[in-house]
PDB file of N, CA and C in Angstrom:
ATOM      1  N   MET O   1      85.405 118.032 106.861  1.00 84.00           N
ATOM      2  CA  MET O   1      83.985 117.987 106.584  1.00 84.00           C
ATOM      3  C   MET O   1      83.701 118.792 105.319  1.00 84.00           C
ATOM      4  N   ARG O   2      82.865 118.227 104.463  1.00 93.00           N
ATOM      5  CA  ARG O   2      82.454 118.921 103.241  1.00 93.00           C
ATOM      6  C   ARG O   2      81.075 119.541 103.450  1.00 93.00           C
ATOM      7  N   CYS O   3      80.792 120.550 102.680  1.00 97.00           N
ATOM      8  CA  CYS O   3      79.488 121.209 102.711  1.00 97.00           C
ATOM      9  C   CYS O   3      78.408 120.193 102.315  1.00 97.00           C
ATOM     10  N   HIS O   4      77.304 120.194 103.051  1.00 97.00           N
ATOM     11  CA  HIS O   4      76.211 119.262 102.752  1.00 97.00           C
ATOM     12  C   HIS O   4      75.657 119.468 101.348  1.00 97.00           C
ATOM     13  N   TYR O   5      75.623 120.706 100.902  1.00 97.00           N
ATOM     14  CA  TYR O   5      75.129 120.971  99.546  1.00 97.00           C
ATOM     15  C   TYR O   5      76.089 120.396  98.510  1.00 97.00           C
ATOM     16  N   GLU O   6      77.370 120.487  98.788  1.00 97.00           N
ATOM     17  CA  GLU O   6      78.381 119.934  97.888  1.00 97.00           C
ATOM     18  C   GLU O   6      78.276 118.408  97.841  1.00 97.00           C
ATOM     19  N   VAL O   7      78.062 117.802  98.984  1.00 97.00           N
ATOM     20  CA  VAL O   7      77.931 116.347  99.063  1.00 97.00           C
ATOM     21  C   VAL O   7      76.792 115.874  98.166  1.00 97.00           C
ATOM     22  N   LEU O   8      75.658 116.595  98.222  1.00 98.00           N
ATOM     23  CA  LEU O   8      74.484 116.202  97.444  1.00 98.00           C
ATOM     24  C   LEU O   8      74.450 116.841  96.051  1.00 98.00           C
ATOM     25  N   GLU O   9      75.521 117.570  95.712  1.00 97.00           N
ATOM     26  CA  GLU O   9      75.648 118.200  94.395  1.00 97.00           C
ATOM     27  C   GLU O   9      74.474 119.142  94.119  1.00 97.00           C
ATOM     28  N   LEU O  10      74.185 120.004  95.114  1.00 97.00           N
ATOM     29  CA  LEU O  10      73.075 120.945  95.032  1.00 97.00           C
ATOM     30  C   LEU O  10      73.551 122.360  95.306  1.00 97.00           C
ATOM     31  N   THR O  11      72.706 123.325  94.964  1.00 96.00           N
ATOM     32  CA  THR O  11      72.959 124.709  95.332  1.00 96.00           C
ATOM     33  C   THR O  11      72.187 125.000  96.614  1.00 96.00           C
ATOM     34  N   LYS O  12      72.532 126.107  97.278  1.00 96.00           N
ATOM     35  CA  LYS O  12      71.883 126.461  98.539  1.00 96.00           C
ATOM     36  C   LYS O  12      70.389 126.696  98.402  1.00 96.00           C
ATOM     37  N   ASN O  13      69.934 127.062  97.235  1.00 96.00           N
ATOM     38  CA  ASN O  13      68.516 127.346  97.061  1.00 96.00           C
ATOM     39  C   ASN O  13      67.745 126.162  96.474  1.00 96.00           C
ATOM     40  N   ALA O  14      68.256 124.964  96.628  1.00 97.00           N
ATOM     41  CA  ALA O  14      67.607 123.760  96.111  1.00 97.00           C
ATOM     42  C   ALA O  14      66.267 123.540  96.807  1.00 97.00           C
ATOM     43  N   THR O  15      65.303 123.089  96.044  1.00 97.00           N
ATOM     44  CA  THR O  15      63.977 122.811  96.590  1.00 97.00           C
ATOM     45  C   THR O  15      63.985 121.449  97.288  1.00 97.00           C
ATOM     46  N   ASP O  16      62.910 121.184  98.027  1.00 96.00           N
ATOM     47  CA  ASP O  16      62.784 119.887  98.695  1.00 96.00           C
ATOM     48  C   ASP O  16      62.754 118.749  97.682  1.00 96.00           C
ATOM     49  N   ASP O  17      62.120 118.979  96.556  1.00 98.00           N
ATOM     50  CA  ASP O  17      62.050 117.956  95.512  1.00 98.00           C
ATOM     51  C   ASP O  17      63.434 117.685  94.912  1.00 98.00           C
ATOM     52  N   GLU O  18      64.201 118.736  94.680  1.00 98.00           N
ATOM     53  CA  GLU O  18      65.564 118.569  94.161  1.00 98.00           C
ATOM     54  C   GLU O  18      66.436 117.834  95.174  1.00 98.00           C
ATOM     55  N   LEU O  19      66.245 118.141  96.436  1.00 98.00           N
ATOM     56  CA  LEU O  19      66.988 117.469  97.506  1.00 98.00           C
ATOM     57  C   LEU O  19      66.679 115.978  97.517  1.00 98.00           C
ATOM     58  N   LYS O  20      65.415 115.650  97.427  1.00 97.00           N
ATOM     59  CA  LYS O  20      64.995 114.249  97.441  1.00 97.00           C
ATOM     60  C   LYS O  20      65.559 113.487  96.241  1.00 97.00           C
ATOM     61  N   LYS O  21      65.493 114.103  95.061  1.00 98.00           N
ATOM     62  CA  LYS O  21      66.000 113.454  93.847  1.00 98.00           C
ATOM     63  C   LYS O  21      67.514 113.253  93.913  1.00 98.00           C
ATOM     64  N   ALA O  22      68.226 114.267  94.399  1.00 98.00           N
ATOM     65  CA  ALA O  22      69.684 114.156  94.509  1.00 98.00           C
ATOM     66  C   ALA O  22      70.063 113.064  95.494  1.00 98.00           C
ATOM     67  N   TYR O  23      69.369 113.005  96.614  1.00 98.00           N
ATOM     68  CA  TYR O  23      69.656 111.967  97.614  1.00 98.00           C
ATOM     69  C   TYR O  23      69.436 110.582  97.023  1.00 98.00           C
ATOM     70  N   ARG O  24      68.315 110.375  96.385  1.00 98.00           N
ATOM     71  CA  ARG O  24      68.017 109.056  95.806  1.00 98.00           C
ATOM     72  C   ARG O  24      69.059 108.647  94.768  1.00 98.00           C
ATOM     73  N   ARG O  25      69.412 109.594  93.904  1.00 97.00           N
ATOM     74  CA  ARG O  25      70.393 109.313  92.834  1.00 97.00           C
ATOM     75  C   ARG O  25      71.745 108.916  93.434  1.00 97.00           C
ATOM     76  N   LEU O  26      72.206 109.703  94.401  1.00 97.00           N
ATOM     77  CA  LEU O  26      73.517 109.434  94.995  1.00 97.00           C
ATOM     78  C   LEU O  26      73.500 108.201  95.904  1.00 97.00           C
ATOM     79  N   ALA O  27      72.399 107.993  96.602  1.00 96.00           N
ATOM     80  CA  ALA O  27      72.296 106.817  97.468  1.00 96.00           C
ATOM     81  C   ALA O  27      72.360 105.541  96.641  1.00 96.00           C
ATOM     82  N   LEU O  28      71.717 105.551  95.501  1.00 96.00           N
ATOM     83  CA  LEU O  28      71.791 104.381  94.620  1.00 96.00           C
ATOM     84  C   LEU O  28      73.196 104.191  94.068  1.00 96.00           C
ATOM     85  N   ARG O  29      73.851 105.282  93.709  1.00 96.00           N
ATOM     86  CA  ARG O  29      75.193 105.198  93.133  1.00 96.00           C
ATOM     87  C   ARG O  29      76.215 104.700  94.149  1.00 96.00           C
ATOM     88  N   TYR O  30      76.121 105.164  95.393  1.00 96.00           N
ATOM     89  CA  TYR O  30      77.144 104.855  96.386  1.00 96.00           C
ATOM     90  C   TYR O  30      76.730 103.818  97.421  1.00 96.00           C
ATOM     91  N   HIS O  31      75.591 103.179  97.233  1.00 96.00           N
ATOM     92  CA  HIS O  31      75.173 102.172  98.208  1.00 96.00           C
ATOM     93  C   HIS O  31      76.211 101.051  98.232  1.00 96.00           C
ATOM     94  N   PRO O  32      76.626 100.637  99.428  1.00 94.00           N
ATOM     95  CA  PRO O  32      77.661  99.593  99.538  1.00 94.00           C
ATOM     96  C   PRO O  32      77.313  98.291  98.810  1.00 94.00           C
ATOM     97  N   ASP O  33      76.028  97.940  98.749  1.00 94.00           N
ATOM     98  CA  ASP O  33      75.634  96.710  98.051  1.00 94.00           C
ATOM     99  C   ASP O  33      75.902  96.801  96.549  1.00 94.00           C
ATOM    100  N   LYS O  34      75.938  98.002  96.009  1.00 93.00           N
ATOM    101  CA  LYS O  34      76.173  98.183  94.574  1.00 93.00           C
ATOM    102  C   LYS O  34      77.643  98.427  94.263  1.00 93.00           C
ATOM    103  N   ASN O  35      78.476  98.452  95.285  1.00 94.00           N
ATOM    104  CA  ASN O  35      79.903  98.738  95.103  1.00 94.00           C
ATOM    105  C   ASN O  35      80.755  97.685  95.805  1.00 94.00           C
ATOM    106  N   ALA O  36      80.548  96.459  95.423  1.00 92.00           N
ATOM    107  CA  ALA O  36      81.262  95.343  96.049  1.00 92.00           C
ATOM    108  C   ALA O  36      82.771  95.429  95.830  1.00 92.00           C
ATOM    109  N   HIS O  37      83.195  96.136  94.804  1.00 94.00           N
ATOM    110  CA  HIS O  37      84.620  96.269  94.505  1.00 94.00           C
ATOM    111  C   HIS O  37      85.336  97.180  95.507  1.00 94.00           C
ATOM    112  N   ASP O  38      84.594  98.075  96.181  1.00 95.00           N
ATOM    113  CA  ASP O  38      85.202  98.972  97.169  1.00 95.00           C
ATOM    114  C   ASP O  38      84.160  99.337  98.228  1.00 95.00           C
ATOM    115  N   VAL O  39      83.835  98.361  99.049  1.00 95.00           N
ATOM    116  CA  VAL O  39      82.779  98.518 100.045  1.00 95.00           C
ATOM    117  C   VAL O  39      83.121  99.607 101.057  1.00 95.00           C
ATOM    118  N   HIS O  40      84.371  99.696 101.471  1.00 96.00           N
ATOM    119  CA  HIS O  40      84.756 100.684 102.486  1.00 96.00           C
ATOM    120  C   HIS O  40      84.520 102.117 101.986  1.00 96.00           C
ATOM    121  N   ALA O  41      84.988 102.436 100.803  1.00 96.00           N
ATOM    122  CA  ALA O  41      84.810 103.784 100.254  1.00 96.00           C
ATOM    123  C   ALA O  41      83.336 104.087 100.010  1.00 96.00           C
ATOM    124  N   ALA O  42      82.602 103.096  99.511  1.00 96.00           N
ATOM    125  CA  ALA O  42      81.173 103.278  99.264  1.00 96.00           C
ATOM    126  C   ALA O  42      80.425 103.516 100.568  1.00 96.00           C
ATOM    127  N   THR O  43      80.799 102.799 101.614  1.00 96.00           N
ATOM    128  CA  THR O  43      80.157 102.966 102.920  1.00 96.00           C
ATOM    129  C   THR O  43      80.400 104.365 103.466  1.00 96.00           C
ATOM    130  N   GLU O  44      81.619 104.855 103.354  1.00 96.00           N
ATOM    131  CA  GLU O  44      81.937 106.195 103.831  1.00 96.00           C
ATOM    132  C   GLU O  44      81.157 107.255 103.040  1.00 96.00           C
ATOM    133  N   ALA O  45      81.114 107.117 101.730  1.00 96.00           N
ATOM    134  CA  ALA O  45      80.376 108.071 100.889  1.00 96.00           C
ATOM    135  C   ALA O  45      78.885 108.013 101.201  1.00 96.00           C
ATOM    136  N   PHE O  46      78.369 106.813 101.393  1.00 97.00           N
ATOM    137  CA  PHE O  46      76.950 106.634 101.694  1.00 97.00           C
ATOM    138  C   PHE O  46      76.588 107.283 103.033  1.00 97.00           C
ATOM    139  N   LYS O  47      77.447 107.131 104.032  1.00 97.00           N
ATOM    140  CA  LYS O  47      77.216 107.762 105.334  1.00 97.00           C
ATOM    141  C   LYS O  47      77.196 109.281 105.201  1.00 97.00           C
ATOM    142  N   GLU O  48      78.113 109.823 104.406  1.00 97.00           N
ATOM    143  CA  GLU O  48      78.187 111.263 104.200  1.00 97.00           C
ATOM    144  C   GLU O  48      76.920 111.773 103.504  1.00 97.00           C
ATOM    145  N   ILE O  49      76.438 111.022 102.531  1.00 98.00           N
ATOM    146  CA  ILE O  49      75.222 111.381 101.802  1.00 98.00           C
ATOM    147  C   ILE O  49      74.020 111.336 102.743  1.00 98.00           C
ATOM    148  N   GLN O  50      73.934 110.299 103.561  1.00 98.00           N
ATOM    149  CA  GLN O  50      72.831 110.178 104.509  1.00 98.00           C
ATOM    150  C   GLN O  50      72.837 111.322 105.523  1.00 98.00           C
ATOM    151  N   SER O  51      73.999 111.665 106.012  1.00 97.00           N
ATOM    152  CA  SER O  51      74.131 112.744 106.981  1.00 97.00           C
ATOM    153  C   SER O  51      73.704 114.081 106.377  1.00 97.00           C
ATOM    154  N   ALA O  52      74.161 114.363 105.181  1.00 98.00           N
ATOM    155  CA  ALA O  52      73.796 115.611 104.506  1.00 98.00           C
ATOM    156  C   ALA O  52      72.287 115.668 104.276  1.00 98.00           C
ATOM    157  N   HIS O  53      71.713 114.565 103.857  1.00 98.00           N
ATOM    158  CA  HIS O  53      70.272 114.523 103.613  1.00 98.00           C
ATOM    159  C   HIS O  53      69.491 114.709 104.908  1.00 98.00           C
ATOM    160  N   ALA O  54      69.949 114.101 105.989  1.00 97.00           N
ATOM    161  CA  ALA O  54      69.250 114.229 107.272  1.00 97.00           C
ATOM    162  C   ALA O  54      69.186 115.689 107.718  1.00 97.00           C
ATOM    163  N   VAL O  55      70.260 116.417 107.545  1.00 97.00           N
ATOM    164  CA  VAL O  55      70.292 117.826 107.948  1.00 97.00           C
ATOM    165  C   VAL O  55      69.449 118.678 107.004  1.00 97.00           C
ATOM    166  N   LEU O  56      69.639 118.518 105.715  1.00 98.00           N
ATOM    167  CA  LEU O  56      68.983 119.397 104.758  1.00 98.00           C
ATOM    168  C   LEU O  56      67.503 119.095 104.552  1.00 98.00           C
ATOM    169  N   SER O  57      67.056 117.907 104.892  1.00 97.00           N
ATOM    170  CA  SER O  57      65.642 117.574 104.696  1.00 97.00           C
ATOM    171  C   SER O  57      64.764 118.068 105.843  1.00 97.00           C
ATOM    172  N   ASP O  58      65.359 118.423 106.965  1.00 97.00           N
ATOM    173  CA  ASP O  58      64.617 118.977 108.099  1.00 97.00           C
ATOM    174  C   ASP O  58      64.717 120.499 108.020  1.00 97.00           C
ATOM    175  N   LYS O  59      63.577 121.179 107.903  1.00 97.00           N
ATOM    176  CA  LYS O  59      63.623 122.629 107.660  1.00 97.00           C
ATOM    177  C   LYS O  59      64.301 123.398 108.783  1.00 97.00           C
ATOM    178  N   HIS O  60      64.169 122.948 110.019  1.00 97.00           N
ATOM    179  CA  HIS O  60      64.815 123.635 111.135  1.00 97.00           C
ATOM    180  C   HIS O  60      66.328 123.384 111.134  1.00 97.00           C
ATOM    181  N   GLU O  61      66.713 122.145 110.901  1.00 97.00           N
ATOM    182  CA  GLU O  61      68.139 121.807 110.821  1.00 97.00           C
ATOM    183  C   GLU O  61      68.802 122.533 109.652  1.00 97.00           C
ATOM    184  N   ARG O  62      68.086 122.592 108.532  1.00 97.00           N
ATOM    185  CA  ARG O  62      68.641 123.250 107.349  1.00 97.00           C
ATOM    186  C   ARG O  62      68.839 124.747 107.603  1.00 97.00           C
ATOM    187  N   ALA O  63      67.865 125.379 108.245  1.00 97.00           N
ATOM    188  CA  ALA O  63      67.987 126.807 108.556  1.00 97.00           C
ATOM    189  C   ALA O  63      69.178 127.055 109.481  1.00 97.00           C
ATOM    190  N   TRP O  64      69.340 126.195 110.486  1.00 97.00           N
ATOM    191  CA  TRP O  64      70.467 126.333 111.412  1.00 97.00           C
ATOM    192  C   TRP O  64      71.786 126.112 110.671  1.00 97.00           C
ATOM    193  N   TYR O  65      71.827 125.086 109.833  1.00 97.00           N
ATOM    194  CA  TYR O  65      73.037 124.789 109.068  1.00 97.00           C
ATOM    195  C   TYR O  65      73.390 125.964 108.150  1.00 97.00           C
ATOM    196  N   ASP O  66      72.391 126.507 107.451  1.00 96.00           N
ATOM    197  CA  ASP O  66      72.642 127.631 106.548  1.00 96.00           C
ATOM    198  C   ASP O  66      73.205 128.827 107.307  1.00 96.00           C
ATOM    199  N   LEU O  67      72.697 129.059 108.503  1.00 96.00           N
ATOM    200  CA  LEU O  67      73.139 130.186 109.317  1.00 96.00           C
ATOM    201  C   LEU O  67      74.577 130.003 109.812  1.00 96.00           C
ATOM    202  N   HIS O  68      74.964 128.758 110.108  1.00 96.00           N
ATOM    203  CA  HIS O  68      76.277 128.478 110.701  1.00 96.00           C
ATOM    204  C   HIS O  68      77.230 127.751 109.754  1.00 96.00           C
ATOM    205  N   ARG O  69      76.878 127.641 108.498  1.00 95.00           N
ATOM    206  CA  ARG O  69      77.641 126.848 107.528  1.00 95.00           C
ATOM    207  C   ARG O  69      79.119 127.239 107.460  1.00 95.00           C
ATOM    208  N   ASP O  70      79.396 128.514 107.370  1.00 94.00           N
ATOM    209  CA  ASP O  70      80.789 128.954 107.238  1.00 94.00           C
ATOM    210  C   ASP O  70      81.617 128.578 108.461  1.00 94.00           C
ATOM    211  N   ASP O  71      81.036 128.729 109.655  1.00 93.00           N
ATOM    212  CA  ASP O  71      81.743 128.352 110.883  1.00 93.00           C
ATOM    213  C   ASP O  71      81.982 126.849 110.943  1.00 93.00           C
ATOM    214  N   ILE O  72      80.980 126.087 110.552  1.00 92.00           N
ATOM    215  CA  ILE O  72      81.100 124.623 110.572  1.00 92.00           C
ATOM    216  C   ILE O  72      82.215 124.180 109.629  1.00 92.00           C
ATOM    217  N   LEU O  73      82.211 124.701 108.428  1.00 93.00           N
ATOM    218  CA  LEU O  73      83.212 124.312 107.433  1.00 93.00           C
ATOM    219  C   LEU O  73      84.610 124.788 107.804  1.00 93.00           C
ATOM    220  N   ALA O  74      84.676 125.893 108.531  1.00 92.00           N
ATOM    221  CA  ALA O  74      85.976 126.412 108.973  1.00 92.00           C
ATOM    222  C   ALA O  74      86.484 125.660 110.203  1.00 92.00           C
ATOM    223  N   GLY O  75      85.610 124.866 110.797  1.00 88.00           N
ATOM    224  CA  GLY O  75      86.022 124.096 111.970  1.00 88.00           C
ATOM    225  C   GLY O  75      85.904 124.863 113.267  1.00 88.00           C
ATOM    226  N   THR O  76      85.164 125.953 113.247  1.00 80.00           N
ATOM    227  CA  THR O  76      84.951 126.714 114.472  1.00 80.00           C
ATOM    228  C   THR O  76      83.504 126.565 114.903  1.00 80.00           C
ATOM    229  N   SER O  77      83.253 126.774 116.176  1.00 67.00           N
ATOM    230  CA  SER O  77      81.880 126.713 116.653  1.00 67.00           C
ATOM    231  C   SER O  77      81.277 128.105 116.621  1.00 67.00           C
ATOM    232  N   ALA O  78      79.977 128.178 116.620  1.00 55.00           N
ATOM    233  CA  ALA O  78      79.297 129.474 116.612  1.00 55.00           C
ATOM    234  C   ALA O  78      79.646 130.255 117.866  1.00 55.00           C
ATOM    235  N   ALA O  79      79.770 129.573 118.993  1.00 47.00           N
ATOM    236  CA  ALA O  79      80.109 130.238 120.249  1.00 47.00           C
ATOM    237  C   ALA O  79      81.520 130.822 120.169  1.00 47.00           C
ATOM    238  N   THR O  80      82.451 130.084 119.613  1.00 48.00           N
ATOM    239  CA  THR O  80      83.816 130.570 119.470  1.00 48.00           C
ATOM    240  C   THR O  80      83.859 131.790 118.555  1.00 48.00           C
ATOM    241  N   SER O  81      83.107 131.752 117.455  1.00 48.00           N
ATOM    242  CA  SER O  81      83.083 132.877 116.527  1.00 48.00           C
ATOM    243  C   SER O  81      82.466 134.105 117.172  1.00 48.00           C
ATOM    244  N   ALA O  82      81.403 133.926 117.944  1.00 49.00           N
ATOM    245  CA  ALA O  82      80.739 135.044 118.603  1.00 49.00           C
ATOM    246  C   ALA O  82      81.674 135.675 119.634  1.00 49.00           C
ATOM    247  N   ALA O  83      82.378 134.846 120.401  1.00 43.00           N
ATOM    248  CA  ALA O  83      83.315 135.348 121.412  1.00 43.00           C
ATOM    249  C   ALA O  83      84.474 136.088 120.746  1.00 43.00           C
ATOM    250  N   ALA O  84      84.937 135.587 119.637  1.00 48.00           N
ATOM    251  CA  ALA O  84      86.060 136.222 118.950  1.00 48.00           C
ATOM    252  C   ALA O  84      85.644 137.569 118.368  1.00 48.00           C
ATOM    253  N   SER O  85      84.410 137.664 117.895  1.00 47.00           N
ATOM    254  CA  SER O  85      83.977 138.924 117.305  1.00 47.00           C
ATOM    255  C   SER O  85      83.711 139.984 118.367  1.00 47.00           C
ATOM    256  N   GLU O  86      83.437 139.558 119.609  1.00 47.00           N
ATOM    257  CA  GLU O  86      83.217 140.516 120.702  1.00 47.00           C
ATOM    258  C   GLU O  86      84.539 141.050 121.249  1.00 47.00           C
ATOM    259  N   ALA O  87      85.606 140.336 121.066  1.00 46.00           N
ATOM    260  CA  ALA O  87      86.905 140.722 121.629  1.00 46.00           C
ATOM    261  C   ALA O  87      87.566 141.850 120.887  1.00 46.00           C
TER     262      ALA O  87
END
């Protein structure tokens, strides 16, 4: 899994407007209809872009993601990290 900010080519402090513009730009670039030469790769990239946008465009989801980003990218759950730090 890649960082949602990396997927959308943004920094963590990106504004809602920057998020919207990045999503539109990348969605147009990787839309499967515009990439008939490699529909499978375009579909996978498009799904990743949509997923990142869905999380980052919701202020509650984005706050949760920002708080747990390192654990998510490391492949650990927040519960596992909390239990490990208590041990």
